[in-house]
Coordinates of C-alpha atoms and ligand atoms in Angstrom, one line a residue:
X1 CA -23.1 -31.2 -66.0
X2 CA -20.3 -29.9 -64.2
X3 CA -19.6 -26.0 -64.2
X4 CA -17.1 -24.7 -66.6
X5 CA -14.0 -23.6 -64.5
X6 CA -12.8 -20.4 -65.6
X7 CA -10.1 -20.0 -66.5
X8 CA -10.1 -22.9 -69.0
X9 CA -9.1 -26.2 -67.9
X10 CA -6.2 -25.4 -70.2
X11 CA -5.5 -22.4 -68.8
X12 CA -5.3 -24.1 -65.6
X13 CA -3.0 -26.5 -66.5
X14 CA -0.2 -24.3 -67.9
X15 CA -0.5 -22.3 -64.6
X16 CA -0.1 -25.2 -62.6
X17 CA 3.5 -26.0 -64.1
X18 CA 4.1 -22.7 -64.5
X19 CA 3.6 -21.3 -60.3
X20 CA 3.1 -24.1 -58.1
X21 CA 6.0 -26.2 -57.1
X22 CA 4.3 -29.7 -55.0
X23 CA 4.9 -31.8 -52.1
X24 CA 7.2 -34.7 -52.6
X25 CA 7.2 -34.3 -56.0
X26 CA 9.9 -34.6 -59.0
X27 CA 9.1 -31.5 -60.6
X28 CA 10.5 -32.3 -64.0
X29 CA 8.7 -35.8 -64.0
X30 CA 5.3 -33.9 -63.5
X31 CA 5.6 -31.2 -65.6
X32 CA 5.9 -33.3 -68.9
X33 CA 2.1 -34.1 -67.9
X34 CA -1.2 -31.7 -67.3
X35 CA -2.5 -32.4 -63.7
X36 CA -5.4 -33.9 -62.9
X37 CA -7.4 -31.4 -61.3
X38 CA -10.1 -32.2 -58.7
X39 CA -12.5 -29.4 -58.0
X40 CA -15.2 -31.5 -56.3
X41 CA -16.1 -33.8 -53.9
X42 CA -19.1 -36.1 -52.0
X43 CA -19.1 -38.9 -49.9
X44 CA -16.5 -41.2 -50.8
X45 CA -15.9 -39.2 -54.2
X46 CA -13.8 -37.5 -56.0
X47 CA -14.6 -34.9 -59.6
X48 CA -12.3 -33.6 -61.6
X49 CA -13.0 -30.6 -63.8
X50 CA -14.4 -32.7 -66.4
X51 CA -16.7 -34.5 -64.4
X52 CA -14.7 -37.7 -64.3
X53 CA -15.3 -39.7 -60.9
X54 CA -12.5 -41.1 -58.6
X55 CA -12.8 -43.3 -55.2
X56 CA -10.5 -41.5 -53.0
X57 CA -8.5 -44.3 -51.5
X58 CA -6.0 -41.9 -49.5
X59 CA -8.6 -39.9 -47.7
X60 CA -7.3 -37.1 -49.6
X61 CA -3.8 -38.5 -48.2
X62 CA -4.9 -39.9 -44.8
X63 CA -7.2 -36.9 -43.4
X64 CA -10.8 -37.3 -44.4
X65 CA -13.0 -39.3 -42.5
X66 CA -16.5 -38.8 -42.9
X67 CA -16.2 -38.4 -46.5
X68 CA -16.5 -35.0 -48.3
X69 CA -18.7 -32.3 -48.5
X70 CA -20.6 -33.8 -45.0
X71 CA -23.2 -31.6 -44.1
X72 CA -22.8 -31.5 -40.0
X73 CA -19.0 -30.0 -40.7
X74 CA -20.0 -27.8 -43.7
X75 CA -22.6 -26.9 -41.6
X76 CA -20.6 -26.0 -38.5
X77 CA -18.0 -23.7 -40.4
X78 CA -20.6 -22.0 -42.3
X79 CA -22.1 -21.0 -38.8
X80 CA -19.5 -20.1 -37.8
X81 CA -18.0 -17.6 -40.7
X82 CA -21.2 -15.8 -39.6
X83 CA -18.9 -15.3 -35.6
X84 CA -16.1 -15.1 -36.5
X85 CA -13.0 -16.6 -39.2
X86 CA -10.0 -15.9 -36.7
X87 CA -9.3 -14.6 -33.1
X88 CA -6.3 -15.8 -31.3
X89 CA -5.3 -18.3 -28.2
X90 CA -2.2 -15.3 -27.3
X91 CA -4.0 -13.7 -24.6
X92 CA -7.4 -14.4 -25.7
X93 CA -9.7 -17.2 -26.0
X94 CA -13.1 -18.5 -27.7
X95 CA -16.0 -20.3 -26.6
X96 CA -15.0 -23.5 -29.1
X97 CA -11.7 -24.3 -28.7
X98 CA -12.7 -24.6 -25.3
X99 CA -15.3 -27.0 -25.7
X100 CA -13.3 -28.6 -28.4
X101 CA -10.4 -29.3 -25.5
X102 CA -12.4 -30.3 -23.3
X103 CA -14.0 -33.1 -25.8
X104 CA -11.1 -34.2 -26.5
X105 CA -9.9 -34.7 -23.3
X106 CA -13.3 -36.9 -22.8
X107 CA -12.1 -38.9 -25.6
X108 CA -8.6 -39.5 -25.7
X109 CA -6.9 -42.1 -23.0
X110 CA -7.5 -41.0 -19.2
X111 CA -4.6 -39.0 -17.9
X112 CA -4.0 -37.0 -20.8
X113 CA -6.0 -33.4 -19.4
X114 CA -4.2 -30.3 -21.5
X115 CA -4.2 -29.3 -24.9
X116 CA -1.9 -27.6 -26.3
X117 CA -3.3 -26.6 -30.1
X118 CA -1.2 -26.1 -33.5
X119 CA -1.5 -26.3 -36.8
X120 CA -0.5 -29.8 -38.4
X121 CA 1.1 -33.1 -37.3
X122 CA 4.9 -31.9 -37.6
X123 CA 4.0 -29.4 -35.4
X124 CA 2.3 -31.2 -33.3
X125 CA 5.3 -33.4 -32.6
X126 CA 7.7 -30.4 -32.5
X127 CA 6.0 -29.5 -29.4
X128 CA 5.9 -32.8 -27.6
X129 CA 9.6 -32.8 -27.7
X130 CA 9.9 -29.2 -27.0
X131 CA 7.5 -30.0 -24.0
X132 CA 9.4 -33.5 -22.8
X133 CA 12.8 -31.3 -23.2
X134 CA 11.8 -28.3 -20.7
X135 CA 9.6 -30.7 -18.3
X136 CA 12.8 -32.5 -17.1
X137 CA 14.6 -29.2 -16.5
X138 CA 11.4 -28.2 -14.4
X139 CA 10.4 -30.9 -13.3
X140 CA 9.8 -31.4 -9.2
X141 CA 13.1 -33.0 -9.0
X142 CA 14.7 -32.0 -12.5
X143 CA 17.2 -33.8 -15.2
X144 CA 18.4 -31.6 -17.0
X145 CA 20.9 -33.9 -18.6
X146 CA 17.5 -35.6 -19.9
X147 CA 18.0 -34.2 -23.6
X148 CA 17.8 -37.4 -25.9
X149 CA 15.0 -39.2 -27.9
X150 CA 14.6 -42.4 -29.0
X151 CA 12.5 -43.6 -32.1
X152 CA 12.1 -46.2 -34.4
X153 CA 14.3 -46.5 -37.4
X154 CA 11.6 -46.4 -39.6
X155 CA 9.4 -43.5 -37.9
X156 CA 7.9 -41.1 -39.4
X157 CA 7.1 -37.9 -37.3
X158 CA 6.9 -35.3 -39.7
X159 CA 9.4 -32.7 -42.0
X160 CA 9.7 -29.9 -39.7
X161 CA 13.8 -30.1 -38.5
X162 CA 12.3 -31.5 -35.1
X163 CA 9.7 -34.1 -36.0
X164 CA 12.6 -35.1 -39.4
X165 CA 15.2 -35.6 -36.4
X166 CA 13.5 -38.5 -35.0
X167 CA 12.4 -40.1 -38.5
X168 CA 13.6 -42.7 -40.6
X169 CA 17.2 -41.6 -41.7
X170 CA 16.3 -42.4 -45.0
X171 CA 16.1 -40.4 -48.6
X172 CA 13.4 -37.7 -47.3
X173 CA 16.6 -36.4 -44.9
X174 CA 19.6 -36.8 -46.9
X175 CA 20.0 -33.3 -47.6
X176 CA 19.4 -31.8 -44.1
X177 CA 21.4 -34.4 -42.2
X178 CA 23.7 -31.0 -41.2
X179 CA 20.5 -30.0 -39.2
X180 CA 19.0 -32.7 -37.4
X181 CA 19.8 -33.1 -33.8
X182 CA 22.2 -35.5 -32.6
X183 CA 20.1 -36.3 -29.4
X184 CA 18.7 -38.9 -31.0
X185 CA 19.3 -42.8 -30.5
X186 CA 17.7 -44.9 -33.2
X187 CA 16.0 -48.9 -32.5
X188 CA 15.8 -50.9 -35.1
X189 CA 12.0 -52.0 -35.3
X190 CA 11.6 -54.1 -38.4
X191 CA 8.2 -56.0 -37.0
X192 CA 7.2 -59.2 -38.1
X193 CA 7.5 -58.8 -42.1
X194 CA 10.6 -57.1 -42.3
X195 CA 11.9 -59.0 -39.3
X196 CA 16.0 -59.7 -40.5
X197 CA 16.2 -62.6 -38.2
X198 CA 13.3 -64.5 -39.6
X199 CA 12.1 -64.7 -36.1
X200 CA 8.7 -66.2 -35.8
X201 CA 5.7 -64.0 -33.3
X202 CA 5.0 -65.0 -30.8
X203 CA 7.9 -67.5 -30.2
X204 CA 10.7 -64.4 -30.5
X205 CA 9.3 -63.0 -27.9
X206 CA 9.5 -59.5 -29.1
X207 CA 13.5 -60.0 -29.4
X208 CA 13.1 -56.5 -31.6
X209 CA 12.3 -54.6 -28.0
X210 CA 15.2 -55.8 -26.1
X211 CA 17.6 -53.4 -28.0
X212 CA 15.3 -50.7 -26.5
X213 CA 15.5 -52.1 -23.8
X214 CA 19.4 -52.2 -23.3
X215 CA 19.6 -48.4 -24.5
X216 CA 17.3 -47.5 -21.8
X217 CA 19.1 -49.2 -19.0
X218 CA 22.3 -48.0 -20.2
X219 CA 21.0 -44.2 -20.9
X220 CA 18.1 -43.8 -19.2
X221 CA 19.6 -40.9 -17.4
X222 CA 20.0 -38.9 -20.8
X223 CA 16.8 -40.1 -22.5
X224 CA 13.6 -37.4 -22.4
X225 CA 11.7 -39.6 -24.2
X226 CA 10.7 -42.4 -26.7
X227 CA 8.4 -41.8 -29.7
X228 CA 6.3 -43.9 -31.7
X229 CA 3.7 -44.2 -34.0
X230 CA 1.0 -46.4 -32.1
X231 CA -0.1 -50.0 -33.5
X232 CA 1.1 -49.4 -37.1
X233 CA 3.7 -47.5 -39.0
X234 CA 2.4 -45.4 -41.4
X235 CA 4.9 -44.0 -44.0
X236 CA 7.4 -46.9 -43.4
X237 CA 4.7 -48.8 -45.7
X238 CA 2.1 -49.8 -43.5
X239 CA 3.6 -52.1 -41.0
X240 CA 2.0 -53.2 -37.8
X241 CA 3.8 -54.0 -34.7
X242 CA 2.9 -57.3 -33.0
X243 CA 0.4 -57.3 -30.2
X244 CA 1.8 -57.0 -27.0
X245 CA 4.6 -54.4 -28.9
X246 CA 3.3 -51.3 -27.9
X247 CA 1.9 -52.2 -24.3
X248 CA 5.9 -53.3 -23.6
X249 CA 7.6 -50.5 -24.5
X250 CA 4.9 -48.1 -22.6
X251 CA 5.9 -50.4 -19.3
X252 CA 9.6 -50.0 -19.9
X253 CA 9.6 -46.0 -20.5
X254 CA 7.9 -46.2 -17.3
X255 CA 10.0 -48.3 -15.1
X256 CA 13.4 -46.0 -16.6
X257 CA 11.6 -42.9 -16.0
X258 CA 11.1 -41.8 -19.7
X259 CA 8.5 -40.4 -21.2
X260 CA 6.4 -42.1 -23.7
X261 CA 5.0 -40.1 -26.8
X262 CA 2.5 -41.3 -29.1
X263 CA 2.3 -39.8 -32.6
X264 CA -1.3 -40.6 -33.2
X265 CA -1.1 -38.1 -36.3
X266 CA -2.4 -40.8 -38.8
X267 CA -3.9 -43.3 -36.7
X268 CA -6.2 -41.2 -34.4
X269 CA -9.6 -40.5 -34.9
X270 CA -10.7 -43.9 -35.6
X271 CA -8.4 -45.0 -38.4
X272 CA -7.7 -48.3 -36.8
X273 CA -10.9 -49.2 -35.6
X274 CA -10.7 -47.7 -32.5
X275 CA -10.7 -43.6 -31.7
X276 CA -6.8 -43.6 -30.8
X277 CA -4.9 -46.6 -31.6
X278 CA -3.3 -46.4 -28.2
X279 CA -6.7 -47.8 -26.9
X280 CA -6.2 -51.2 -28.5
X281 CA -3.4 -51.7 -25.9
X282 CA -4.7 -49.8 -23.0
X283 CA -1.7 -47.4 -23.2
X284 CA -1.6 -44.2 -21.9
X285 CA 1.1 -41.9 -23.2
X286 CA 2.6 -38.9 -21.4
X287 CA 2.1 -36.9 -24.5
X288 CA 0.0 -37.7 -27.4
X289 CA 0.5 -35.7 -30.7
X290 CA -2.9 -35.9 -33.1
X291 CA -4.0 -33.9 -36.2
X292 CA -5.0 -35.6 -39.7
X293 CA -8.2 -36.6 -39.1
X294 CA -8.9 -34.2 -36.6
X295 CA -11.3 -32.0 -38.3
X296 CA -12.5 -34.6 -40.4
X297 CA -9.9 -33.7 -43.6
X298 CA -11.5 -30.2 -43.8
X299 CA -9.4 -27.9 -42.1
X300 CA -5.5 -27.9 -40.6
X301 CA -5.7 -28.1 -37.3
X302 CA -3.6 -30.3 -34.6
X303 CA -3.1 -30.5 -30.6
X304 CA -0.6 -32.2 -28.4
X305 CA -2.7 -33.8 -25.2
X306 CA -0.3 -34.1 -22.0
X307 CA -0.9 -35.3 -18.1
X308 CA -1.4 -32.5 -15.2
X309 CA 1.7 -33.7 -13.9
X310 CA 4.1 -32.6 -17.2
X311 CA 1.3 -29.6 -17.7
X312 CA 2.2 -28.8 -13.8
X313 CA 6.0 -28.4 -14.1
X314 CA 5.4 -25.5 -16.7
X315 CA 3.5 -23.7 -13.6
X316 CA 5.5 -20.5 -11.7
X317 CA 5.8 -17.3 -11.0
X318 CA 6.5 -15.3 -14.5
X319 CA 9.9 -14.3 -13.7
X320 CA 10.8 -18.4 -13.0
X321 CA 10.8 -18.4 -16.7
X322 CA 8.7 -21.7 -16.8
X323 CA 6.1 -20.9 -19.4
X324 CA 5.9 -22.7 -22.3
X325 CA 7.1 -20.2 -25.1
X326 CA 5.8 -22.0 -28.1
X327 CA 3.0 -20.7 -30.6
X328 CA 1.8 -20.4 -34.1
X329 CA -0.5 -17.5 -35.6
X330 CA -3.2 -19.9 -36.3
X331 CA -3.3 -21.6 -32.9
X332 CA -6.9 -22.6 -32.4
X333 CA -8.4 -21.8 -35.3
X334 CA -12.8 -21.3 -34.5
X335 CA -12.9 -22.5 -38.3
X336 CA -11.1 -25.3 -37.2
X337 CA -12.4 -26.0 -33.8
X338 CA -16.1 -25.9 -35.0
X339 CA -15.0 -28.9 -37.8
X340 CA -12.9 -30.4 -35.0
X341 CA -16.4 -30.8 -32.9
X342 CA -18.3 -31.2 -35.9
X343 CA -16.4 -34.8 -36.8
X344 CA -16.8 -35.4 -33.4
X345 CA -20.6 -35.3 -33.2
X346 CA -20.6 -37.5 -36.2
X347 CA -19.0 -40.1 -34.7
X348 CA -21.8 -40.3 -32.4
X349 CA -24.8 -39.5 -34.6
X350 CA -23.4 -42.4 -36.9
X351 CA -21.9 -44.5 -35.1
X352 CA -18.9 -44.4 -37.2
X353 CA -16.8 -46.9 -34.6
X354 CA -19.1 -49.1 -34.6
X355 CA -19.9 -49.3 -38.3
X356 CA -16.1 -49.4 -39.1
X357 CA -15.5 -52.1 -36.5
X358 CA -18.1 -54.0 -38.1
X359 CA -16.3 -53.5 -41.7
X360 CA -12.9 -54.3 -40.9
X361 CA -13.1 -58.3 -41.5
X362 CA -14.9 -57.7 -44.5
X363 CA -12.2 -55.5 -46.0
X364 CA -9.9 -57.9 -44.9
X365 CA -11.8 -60.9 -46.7
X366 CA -12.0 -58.3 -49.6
X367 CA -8.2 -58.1 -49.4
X368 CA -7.6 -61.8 -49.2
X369 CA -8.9 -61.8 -53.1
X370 CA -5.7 -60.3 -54.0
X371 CA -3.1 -62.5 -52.6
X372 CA -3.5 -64.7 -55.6
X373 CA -1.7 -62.0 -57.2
X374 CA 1.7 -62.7 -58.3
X375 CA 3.3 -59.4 -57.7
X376 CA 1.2 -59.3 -54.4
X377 CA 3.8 -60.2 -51.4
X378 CA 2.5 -58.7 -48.3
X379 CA -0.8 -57.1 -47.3
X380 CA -1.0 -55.4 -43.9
X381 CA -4.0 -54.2 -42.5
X382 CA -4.7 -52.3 -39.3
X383 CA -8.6 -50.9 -39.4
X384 CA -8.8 -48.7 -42.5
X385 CA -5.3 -48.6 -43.1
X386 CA -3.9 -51.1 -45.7
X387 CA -0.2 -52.0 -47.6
X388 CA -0.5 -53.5 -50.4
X389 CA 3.4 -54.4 -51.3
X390 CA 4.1 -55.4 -54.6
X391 CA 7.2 -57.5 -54.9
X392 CA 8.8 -59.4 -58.1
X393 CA 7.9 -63.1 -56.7
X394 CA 5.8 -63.4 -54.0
X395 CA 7.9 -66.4 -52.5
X396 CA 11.1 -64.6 -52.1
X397 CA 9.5 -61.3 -51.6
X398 CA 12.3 -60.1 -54.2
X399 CA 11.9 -56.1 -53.9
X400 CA 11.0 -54.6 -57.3
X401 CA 14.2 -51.7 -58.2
X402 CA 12.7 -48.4 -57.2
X403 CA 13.7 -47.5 -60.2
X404 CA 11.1 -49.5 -61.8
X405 CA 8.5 -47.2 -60.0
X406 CA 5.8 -49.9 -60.1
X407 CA 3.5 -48.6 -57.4
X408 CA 4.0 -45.6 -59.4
X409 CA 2.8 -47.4 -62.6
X410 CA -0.3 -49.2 -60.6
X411 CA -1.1 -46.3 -59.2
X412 CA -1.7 -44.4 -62.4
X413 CA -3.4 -47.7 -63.9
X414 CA -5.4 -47.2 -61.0
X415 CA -6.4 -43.5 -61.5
X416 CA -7.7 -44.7 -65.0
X417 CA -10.2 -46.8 -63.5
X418 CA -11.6 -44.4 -61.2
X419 CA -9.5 -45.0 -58.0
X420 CA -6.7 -42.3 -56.2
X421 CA -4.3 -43.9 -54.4
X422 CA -1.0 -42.9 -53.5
X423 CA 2.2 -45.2 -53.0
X424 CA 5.2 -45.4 -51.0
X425 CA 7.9 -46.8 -52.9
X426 CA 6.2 -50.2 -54.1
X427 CA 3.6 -50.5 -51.7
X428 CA 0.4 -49.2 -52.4
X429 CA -1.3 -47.8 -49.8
X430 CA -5.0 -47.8 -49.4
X431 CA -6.7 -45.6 -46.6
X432 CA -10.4 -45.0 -47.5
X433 CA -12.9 -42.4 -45.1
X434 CA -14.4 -44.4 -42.5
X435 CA -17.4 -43.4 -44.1
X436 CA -16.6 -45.7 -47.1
X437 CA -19.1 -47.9 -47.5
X438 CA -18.7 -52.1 -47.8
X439 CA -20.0 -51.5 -51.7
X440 CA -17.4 -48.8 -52.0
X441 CA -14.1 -50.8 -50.5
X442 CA -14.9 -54.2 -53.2
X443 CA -15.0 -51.2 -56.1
X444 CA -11.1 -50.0 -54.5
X445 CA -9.9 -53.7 -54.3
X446 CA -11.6 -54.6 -57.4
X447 CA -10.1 -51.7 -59.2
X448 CA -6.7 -52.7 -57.6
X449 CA -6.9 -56.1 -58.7
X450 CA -7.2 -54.8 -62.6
X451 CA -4.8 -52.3 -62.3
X452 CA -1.9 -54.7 -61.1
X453 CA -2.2 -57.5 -64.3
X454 CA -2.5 -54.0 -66.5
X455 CA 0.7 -53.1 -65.0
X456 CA 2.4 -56.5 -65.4
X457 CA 1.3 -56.6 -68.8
X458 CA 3.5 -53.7 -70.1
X459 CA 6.0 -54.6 -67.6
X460 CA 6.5 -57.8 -69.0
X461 CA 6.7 -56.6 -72.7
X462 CA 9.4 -53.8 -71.9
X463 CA 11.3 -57.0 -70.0
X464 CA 10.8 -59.8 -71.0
Ligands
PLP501 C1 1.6 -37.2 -41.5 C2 2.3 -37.5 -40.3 C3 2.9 -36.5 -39.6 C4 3.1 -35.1 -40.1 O1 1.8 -34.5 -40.2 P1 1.7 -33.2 -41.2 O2 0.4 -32.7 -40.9 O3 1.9 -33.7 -42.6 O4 2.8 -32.3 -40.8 C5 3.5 -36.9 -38.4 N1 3.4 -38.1 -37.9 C6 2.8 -39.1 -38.5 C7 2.7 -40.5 -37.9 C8 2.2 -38.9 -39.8 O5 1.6 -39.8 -40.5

């Protein structure tokens, strides 16, 4: 049996509504209910405070990797609260971070040989275009007038006013659109799926790059850099870009002198089959933003990875005024540095890549059994990352109203079976651990492919 919390579960619950005010969250909608609350974890796992069991299909929302309550990272933080919880990276250093840069360095594409730590992605991102704006007014032969980004117009890159500037202008920025930079130029990158011109890969040719590729010609001269999420994009509802896609634009940033950023926030550390998703292309960024996964869901922690030849430009005497003058209190955390190197020793004592690479088809057969859905319009997969868009007729791929909230409704149907997953708009989106085993991912899909008819069931009756 499951300890008691104390304060009562009741207790709990009325606290909840009454102090805590959540992340993308209609806080009128979720006070009408208590809140399920999860006070344990193992493995692929999830308890609540009555002992109920849940599959965590978001990773805990896109973080965990080696499951919960691992013992190589409880381990590694347990040693070392017995050092030390917190010293800083202003003016000091400690013996992990170190080795935890210089591991990374090892593992992330060749060129990329600095890390710069922070806290989470947003961050993360903030300082790759902080670093891309002062490089080119340091540069060895600088442009300065280098001061614009461009990104996709789905992106997502985070909700600090930085990392929001070069999303998606869509709902999450409404109210802020007063704040975000205007340095900004957006391409339209709807991929295959979403392509408006019904253009067929690989016939088209990748006709969605060429509008990158006009900008750039035209404004090269103003353009820092380009920024994109690697392989797949992640809250724009799971949508993969066509091979080739990312390799192109790397080769054009390069021949207009721009620098390329990947935000590997969601899809490093293994989430698409390989350790960066930048490796499936042979890409090397100039900068490379990372955090999620990077301590293996336990612990916030993040790190942009750069080249010696961007790191080099921030090199002078003090008075040149070069440094980099960005920081956060929590820079390098030894608590999150030792789970940092903690996941990374797991992904050689299990093999995790190898496992993973080995499951990927069979999640995608597993998948398969649910395109005989008739809500089921679309499934996109890359590695452990999965869309599952629900649509009113699968042969016009009529969008459901949002206002319908059916990925909401599925999601909850869900929940009642014993799975957590969390949805963006009408597409559900699945993202297990890597640990999750074969066993595990047919009990997600299984549960997925109850919870939809349930769902269609009442939906039907309310409009028929
Ligand atoms: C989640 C995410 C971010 C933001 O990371 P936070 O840690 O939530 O600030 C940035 N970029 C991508 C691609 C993400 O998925």
């Amino acid at each position: 049996m499951p300890k008691k919390p104390f304060p009562s579960v009741k207790q709990l619950q009325k606290d909840a509504q009454s102090y805590i005010w959540h992340p993308f969250t209609q806080m009128q909608e979720w006070e009408q209910h208590p809140p399920l609350l999860i006070n344990r974890g193992k493995g692929t796992f999830l308890y609540d405070v009555d002992g109920n069991t849940y599959l965590d299909g978001t990773s805990s929302i896109w973080v965990n990797i080696h499951g919960h309550r691992h013992p190589t990272i409880d381990g590694a933080i347990r040693k070392q609260l017995t050092q030390i919880a917190h010293t800083t990276l202003l003016g000091l250093s400690h013996p992990l971070s170190i080795q935890l840069a210089k591991s990374l360095v090892h593992l992330a594409p060749p060129g990329l040989r600095k890390v710069f730590f922070s806290d989470n992605g947003s961050t993360a991102v903030e300082i790759a275009l902080k670093m891309a704006i002062q490089y080119w007014q340091q540069c060895s032969s600088p442009q300065p007038r280098k001061i614009e980004f461009i990104h996709l117009s789905a992106a997502y890159h985070g909700d600090t006013v930085g990392s929001m500037s070069l999303s998606g202008n869509g709902l999450f920025q409404k109210p802020f659109s007063s704040l975000l930079f205007s340095g900004r130029q957006q391409i339209e990158a709807p991929f295959c799926y979403r392509c408006p011109l019904n253009l067929q890969f690989p016939q088209c040719q990748m006709a969605c790059i060429d509008p990158l590729e006009s900008i750039l010609k035209e404004k090269h001269e103003e353009i820092a850099a380009v920024i994109v999420e690697p392989m797949v994009q992640g809250v724009a509802g799971l949508i993969p870009s066509p091979p080739g896609y990312l390799q192109r634009i790397r080769e054009l940033c390069r021949r207009y002198h721009v620098l390329f950023i990947a935000d590997e926030v969601a899809t490093g550390f293994g989430r698409t089959g390989r350790m960066f998703a930048c490796e499936h292309e042979s890409v090397i960024p100039d900068i490379m933003a990372i955090a999620k996964g990077m301590t293996g869901g336990y612990l916030p922690l993040a790190a942009t990875l750069t080249t010696e030849d961007i790191y080099s430009a921030f090199l002078g005497e003090f008075d040149e005024s070069k440094t980099f003058f960005h920081g956060h209190s929590y820079t390098g955390n030894p608590l999150g540095c030792a789970a940092a190197l903690a996941n990374l020793s797991i992904f050689k004592t299990e093999r995790t890549l190898t496992k993973v690479q080995r499951r990927i088809p069979k999640l995608a057969v597993l998948l398969q059994t649910l395109s005989t859905d008739p809500w089921v319009g679309d499934i996109r997969q890359c590695g452990y990352m999965v869309g599952i868009e629900l649509v009113q007729d699968p042969h016009t791929k009529k969008p459901f109203p949002l206002s319908h909230r059916i990925g909401h409704h599925v999601t909850l149907a869900a929940r009642a079976l014993g799975l957590l997953i969390r949805p963006i708009g009408n597409t559900l989106i699945l993202m297990p651990p890597l640990s999750t085993s074969l066993k595990e991912l047919k009990q997600m899909i299984d549960i997925i492919k109850v919870a939809i008819p349930l769902v269609r069931a009442s939906h039907n009756s309310k409009n028929p």
